Coordinates of N, CA and C in Angstrom, one line a residue:
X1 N 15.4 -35.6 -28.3 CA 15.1 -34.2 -28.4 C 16.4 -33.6 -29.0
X2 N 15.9 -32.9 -30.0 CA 17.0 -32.1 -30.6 C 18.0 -31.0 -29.4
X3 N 19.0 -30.8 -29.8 CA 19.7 -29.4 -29.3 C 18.9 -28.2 -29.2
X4 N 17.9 -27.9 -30.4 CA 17.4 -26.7 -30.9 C 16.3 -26.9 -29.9
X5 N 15.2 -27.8 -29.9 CA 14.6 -28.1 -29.3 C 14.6 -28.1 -28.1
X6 N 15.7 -28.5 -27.6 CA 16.1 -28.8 -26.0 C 16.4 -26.8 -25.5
X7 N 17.3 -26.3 -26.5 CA 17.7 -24.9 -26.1 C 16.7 -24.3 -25.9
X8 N 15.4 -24.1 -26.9 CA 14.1 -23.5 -27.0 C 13.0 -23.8 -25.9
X9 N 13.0 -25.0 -25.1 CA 12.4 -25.2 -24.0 C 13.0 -24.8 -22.7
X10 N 14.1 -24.8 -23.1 CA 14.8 -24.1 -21.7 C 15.1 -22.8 -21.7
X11 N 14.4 -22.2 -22.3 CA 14.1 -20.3 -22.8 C 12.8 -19.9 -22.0
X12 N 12.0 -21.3 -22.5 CA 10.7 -21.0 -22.0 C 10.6 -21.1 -20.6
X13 N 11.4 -22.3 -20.5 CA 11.2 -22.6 -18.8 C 11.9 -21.8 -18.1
X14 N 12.9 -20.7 -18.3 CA 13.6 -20.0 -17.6 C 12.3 -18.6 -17.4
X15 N 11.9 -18.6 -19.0 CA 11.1 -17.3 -19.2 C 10.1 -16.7 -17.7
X16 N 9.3 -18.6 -17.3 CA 8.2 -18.4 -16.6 C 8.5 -18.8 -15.4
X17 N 10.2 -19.3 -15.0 CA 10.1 -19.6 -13.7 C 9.8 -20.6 -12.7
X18 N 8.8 -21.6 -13.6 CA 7.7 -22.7 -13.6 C 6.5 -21.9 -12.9
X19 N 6.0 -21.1 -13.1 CA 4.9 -20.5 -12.3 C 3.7 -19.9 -13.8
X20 N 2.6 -19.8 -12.9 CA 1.5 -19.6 -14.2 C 1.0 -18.3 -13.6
X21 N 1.8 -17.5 -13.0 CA 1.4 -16.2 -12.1 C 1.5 -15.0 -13.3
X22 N 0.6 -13.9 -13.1 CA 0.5 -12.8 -14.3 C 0.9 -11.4 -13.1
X23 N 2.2 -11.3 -14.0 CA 3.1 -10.7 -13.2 C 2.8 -9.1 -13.2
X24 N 1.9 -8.9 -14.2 CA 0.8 -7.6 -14.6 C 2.0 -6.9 -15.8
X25 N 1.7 -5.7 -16.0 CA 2.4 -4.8 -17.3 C 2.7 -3.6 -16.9
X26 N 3.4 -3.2 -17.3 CA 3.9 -1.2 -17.2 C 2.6 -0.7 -17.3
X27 N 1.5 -0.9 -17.8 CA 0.4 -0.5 -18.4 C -0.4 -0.5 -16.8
X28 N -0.4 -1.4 -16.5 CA -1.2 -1.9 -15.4 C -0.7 -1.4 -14.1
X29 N 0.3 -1.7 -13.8 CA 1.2 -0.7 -12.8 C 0.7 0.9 -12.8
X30 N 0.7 1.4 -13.9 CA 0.3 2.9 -14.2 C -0.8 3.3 -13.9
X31 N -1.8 2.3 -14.2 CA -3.3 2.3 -14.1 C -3.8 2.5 -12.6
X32 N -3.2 1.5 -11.9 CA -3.0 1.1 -10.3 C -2.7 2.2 -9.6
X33 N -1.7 2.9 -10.0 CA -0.6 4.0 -9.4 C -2.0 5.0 -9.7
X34 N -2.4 5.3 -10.8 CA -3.4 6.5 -10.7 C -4.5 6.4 -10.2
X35 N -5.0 5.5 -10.2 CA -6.1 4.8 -9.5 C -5.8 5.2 -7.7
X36 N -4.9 5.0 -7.3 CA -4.4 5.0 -6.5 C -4.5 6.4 -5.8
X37 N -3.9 7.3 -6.7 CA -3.6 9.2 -6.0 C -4.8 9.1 -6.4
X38 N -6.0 8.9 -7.2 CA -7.1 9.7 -7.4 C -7.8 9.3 -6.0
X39 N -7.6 8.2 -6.0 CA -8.2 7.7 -4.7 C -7.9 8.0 -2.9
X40 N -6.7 8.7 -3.4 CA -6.8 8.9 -2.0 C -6.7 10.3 -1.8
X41 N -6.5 11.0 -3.4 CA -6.5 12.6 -3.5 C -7.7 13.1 -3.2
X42 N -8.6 12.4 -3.3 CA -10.3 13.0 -2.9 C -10.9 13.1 -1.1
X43 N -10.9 12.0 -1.0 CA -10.8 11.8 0.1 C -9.9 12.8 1.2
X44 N -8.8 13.4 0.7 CA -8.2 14.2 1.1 C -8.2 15.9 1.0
X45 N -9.0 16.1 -0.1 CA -9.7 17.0 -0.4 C -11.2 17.1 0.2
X46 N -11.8 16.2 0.4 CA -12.9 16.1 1.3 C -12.6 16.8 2.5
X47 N -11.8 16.1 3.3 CA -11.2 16.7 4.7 C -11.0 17.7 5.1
X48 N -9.9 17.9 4.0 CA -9.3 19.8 4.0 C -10.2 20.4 3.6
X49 N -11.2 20.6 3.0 CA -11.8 21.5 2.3 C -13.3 21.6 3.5
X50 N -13.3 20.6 3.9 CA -14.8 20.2 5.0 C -16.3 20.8 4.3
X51 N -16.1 19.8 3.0 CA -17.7 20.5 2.4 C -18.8 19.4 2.7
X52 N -18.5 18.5 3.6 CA -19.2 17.7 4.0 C -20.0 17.9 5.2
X53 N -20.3 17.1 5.7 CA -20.7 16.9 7.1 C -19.6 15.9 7.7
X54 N -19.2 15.7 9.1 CA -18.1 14.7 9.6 C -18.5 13.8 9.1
X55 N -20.2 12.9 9.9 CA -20.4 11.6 9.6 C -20.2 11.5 8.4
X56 N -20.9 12.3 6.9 CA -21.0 11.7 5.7 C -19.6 11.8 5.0
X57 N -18.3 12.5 5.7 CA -17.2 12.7 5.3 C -16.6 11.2 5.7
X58 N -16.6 11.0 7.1 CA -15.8 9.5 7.2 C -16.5 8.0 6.5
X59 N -18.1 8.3 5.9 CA -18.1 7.3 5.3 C -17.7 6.9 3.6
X60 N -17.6 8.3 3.7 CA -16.9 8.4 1.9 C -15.6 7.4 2.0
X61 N -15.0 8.2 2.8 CA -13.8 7.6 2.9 C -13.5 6.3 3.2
X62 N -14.5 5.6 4.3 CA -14.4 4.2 4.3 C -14.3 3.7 2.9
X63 N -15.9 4.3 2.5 CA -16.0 3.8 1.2 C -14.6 3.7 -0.1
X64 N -13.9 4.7 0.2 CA -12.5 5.1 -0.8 C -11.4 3.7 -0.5
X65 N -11.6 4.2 0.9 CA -10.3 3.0 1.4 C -11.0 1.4 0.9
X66 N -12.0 1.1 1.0 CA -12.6 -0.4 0.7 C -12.1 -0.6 -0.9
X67 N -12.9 0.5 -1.7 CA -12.3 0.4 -3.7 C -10.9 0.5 -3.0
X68 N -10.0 1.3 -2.9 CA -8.4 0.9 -2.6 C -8.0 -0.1 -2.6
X69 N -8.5 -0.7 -1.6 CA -8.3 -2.2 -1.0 C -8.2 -3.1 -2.6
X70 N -9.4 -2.9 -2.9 CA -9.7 -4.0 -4.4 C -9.1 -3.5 -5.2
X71 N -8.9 -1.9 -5.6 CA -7.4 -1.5 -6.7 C -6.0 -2.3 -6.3
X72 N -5.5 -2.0 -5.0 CA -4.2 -2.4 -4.5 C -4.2 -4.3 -5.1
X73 N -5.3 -5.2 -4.6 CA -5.5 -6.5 -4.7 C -4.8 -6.5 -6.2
X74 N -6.0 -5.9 -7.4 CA -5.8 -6.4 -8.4 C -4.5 -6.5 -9.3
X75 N -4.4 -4.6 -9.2 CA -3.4 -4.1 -9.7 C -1.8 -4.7 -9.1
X76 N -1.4 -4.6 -8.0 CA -0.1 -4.5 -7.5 C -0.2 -6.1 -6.8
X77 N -1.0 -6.9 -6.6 CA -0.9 -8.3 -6.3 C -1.7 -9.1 -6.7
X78 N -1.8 -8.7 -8.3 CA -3.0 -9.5 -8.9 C -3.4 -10.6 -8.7
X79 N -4.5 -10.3 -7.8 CA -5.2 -11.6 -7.0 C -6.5 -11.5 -8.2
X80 N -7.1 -12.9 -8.4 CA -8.0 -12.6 -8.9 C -8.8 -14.0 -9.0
X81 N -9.9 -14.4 -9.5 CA -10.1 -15.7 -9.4 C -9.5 -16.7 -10.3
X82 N -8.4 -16.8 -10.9 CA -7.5 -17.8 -11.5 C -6.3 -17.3 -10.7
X83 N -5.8 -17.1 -10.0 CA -4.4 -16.9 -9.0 C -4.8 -18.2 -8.5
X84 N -4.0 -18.9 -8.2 CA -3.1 -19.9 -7.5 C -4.4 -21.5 -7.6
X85 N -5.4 -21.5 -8.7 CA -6.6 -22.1 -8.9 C -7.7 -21.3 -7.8
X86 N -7.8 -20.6 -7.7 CA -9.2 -20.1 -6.7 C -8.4 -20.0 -5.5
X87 N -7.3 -20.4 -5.0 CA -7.1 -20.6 -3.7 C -7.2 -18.8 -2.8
X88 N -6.2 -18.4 -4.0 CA -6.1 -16.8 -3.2 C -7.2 -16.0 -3.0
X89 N -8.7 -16.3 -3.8 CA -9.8 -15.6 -3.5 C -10.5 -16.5 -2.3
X90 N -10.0 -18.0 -2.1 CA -11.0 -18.8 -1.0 C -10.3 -18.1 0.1
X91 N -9.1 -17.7 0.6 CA -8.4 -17.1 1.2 C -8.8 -16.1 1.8
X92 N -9.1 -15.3 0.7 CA -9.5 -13.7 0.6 C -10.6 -13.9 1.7
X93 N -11.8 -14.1 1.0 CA -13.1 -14.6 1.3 C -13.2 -14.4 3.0
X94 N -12.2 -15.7 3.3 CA -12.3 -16.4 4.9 C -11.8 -15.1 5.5
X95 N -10.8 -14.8 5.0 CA -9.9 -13.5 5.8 C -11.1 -12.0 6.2
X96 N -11.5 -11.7 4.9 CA -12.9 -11.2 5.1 C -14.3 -11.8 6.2
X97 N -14.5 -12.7 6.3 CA -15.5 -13.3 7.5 C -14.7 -13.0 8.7
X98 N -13.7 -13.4 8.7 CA -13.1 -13.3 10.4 C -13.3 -11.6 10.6
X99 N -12.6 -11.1 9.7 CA -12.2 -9.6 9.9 C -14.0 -8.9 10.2
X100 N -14.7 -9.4 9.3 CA -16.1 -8.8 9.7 C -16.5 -9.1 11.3
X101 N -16.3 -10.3 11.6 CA -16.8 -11.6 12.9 C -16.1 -10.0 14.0
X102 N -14.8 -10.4 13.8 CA -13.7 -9.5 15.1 C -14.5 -7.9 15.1
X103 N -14.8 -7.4 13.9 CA -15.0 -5.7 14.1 C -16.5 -5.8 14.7
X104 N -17.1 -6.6 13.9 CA -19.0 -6.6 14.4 C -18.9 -6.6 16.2
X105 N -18.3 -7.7 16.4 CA -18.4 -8.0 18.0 C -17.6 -7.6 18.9
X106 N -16.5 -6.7 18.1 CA -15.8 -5.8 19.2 C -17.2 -4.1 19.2
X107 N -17.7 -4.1 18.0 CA -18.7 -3.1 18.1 C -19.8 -3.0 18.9
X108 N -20.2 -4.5 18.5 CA -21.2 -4.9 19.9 C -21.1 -4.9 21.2
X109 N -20.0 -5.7 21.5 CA -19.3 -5.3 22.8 C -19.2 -4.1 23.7
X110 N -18.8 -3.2 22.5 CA -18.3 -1.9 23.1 C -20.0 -0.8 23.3
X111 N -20.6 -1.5 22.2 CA -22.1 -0.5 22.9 C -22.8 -1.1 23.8
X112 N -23.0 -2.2 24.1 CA -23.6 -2.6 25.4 C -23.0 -2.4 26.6
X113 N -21.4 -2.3 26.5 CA -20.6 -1.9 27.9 C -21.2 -0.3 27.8
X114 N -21.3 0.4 27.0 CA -21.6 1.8 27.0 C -22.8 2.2 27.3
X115 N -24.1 1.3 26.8 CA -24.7 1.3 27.1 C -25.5 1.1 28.8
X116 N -25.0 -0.1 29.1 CA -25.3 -0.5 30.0 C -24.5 -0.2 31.7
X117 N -23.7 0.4 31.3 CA -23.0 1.0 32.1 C -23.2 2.3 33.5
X118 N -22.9 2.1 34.1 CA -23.3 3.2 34.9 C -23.1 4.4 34.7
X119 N -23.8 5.3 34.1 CA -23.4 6.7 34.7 C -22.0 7.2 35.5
X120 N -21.4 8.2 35.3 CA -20.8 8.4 35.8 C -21.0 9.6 37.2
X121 N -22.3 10.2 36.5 CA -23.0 11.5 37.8 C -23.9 10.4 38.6
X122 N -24.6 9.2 38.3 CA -25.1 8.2 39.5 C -23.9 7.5 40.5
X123 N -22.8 7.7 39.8 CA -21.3 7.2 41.2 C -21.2 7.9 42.1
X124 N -20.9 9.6 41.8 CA -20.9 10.3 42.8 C -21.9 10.2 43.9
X125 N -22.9 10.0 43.8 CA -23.9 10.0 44.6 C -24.0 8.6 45.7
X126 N -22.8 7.9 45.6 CA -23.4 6.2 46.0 C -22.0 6.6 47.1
X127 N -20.7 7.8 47.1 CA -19.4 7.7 48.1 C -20.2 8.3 49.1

């Protein structure tokens, strides 16, 4: 291997680090960043302003915070399905089932104790 050659691959290999990761652009960053206030400027404007109803107010906003979630993902830790060969979306995926599994059955939980539960004007009556 030449000198020239040898210098020129060790430009490259300094360039990338050894990693095949897409480190995103000023472009992208910017995108993210406005994506970002628009997304949470609304939602906040919702609230303050109360032209909603509560219930259909807080499901907007779930809804806001969930797109967030997948803005934040792509934009600021570009996950995507070629990140790490598929690993960080099989990742993703599982982290999402659990997180569903824990909220569903702590929801469950909590209405059947509510449900099933005694009264609190049938206690008085039992001292």
């Amino acid at each position: 291997m030449s000198a020239e050659a040898h210098n020129e691959h060790a430009v490259t290999h300094e360039d990338h680090h050894g990693d095949d990761h897409d480190h995103g652009t000023y472009r992208s960053y910017l995108i993210g960043f406005g994506l970002s206030v628009v997304l949470t400027a609304i939602p906040f404007w919702l609230v303050m302003a109360g032209v909603l109803a509560p219930q259909l107010t807080g499901l907007i906003i779930t809804a806001f915070a969930v797109v967030q979630i997948v803005v934040h993902m792509i934009f600021f830790l570009h996950m995507n399905h070629k990140s790490e060969g598929g690993w960080n979306m099989l990742a993703l995926i599982f982290t999402l089932v659990i997180v569903v599994i824990a909220v569903a059955g702590s929801v469950w939980v909590m209405y059947h104790l509510n449900t099933n539960m005694m009264p609190v004007h049938d206690m008085q009556g039992m001292g």
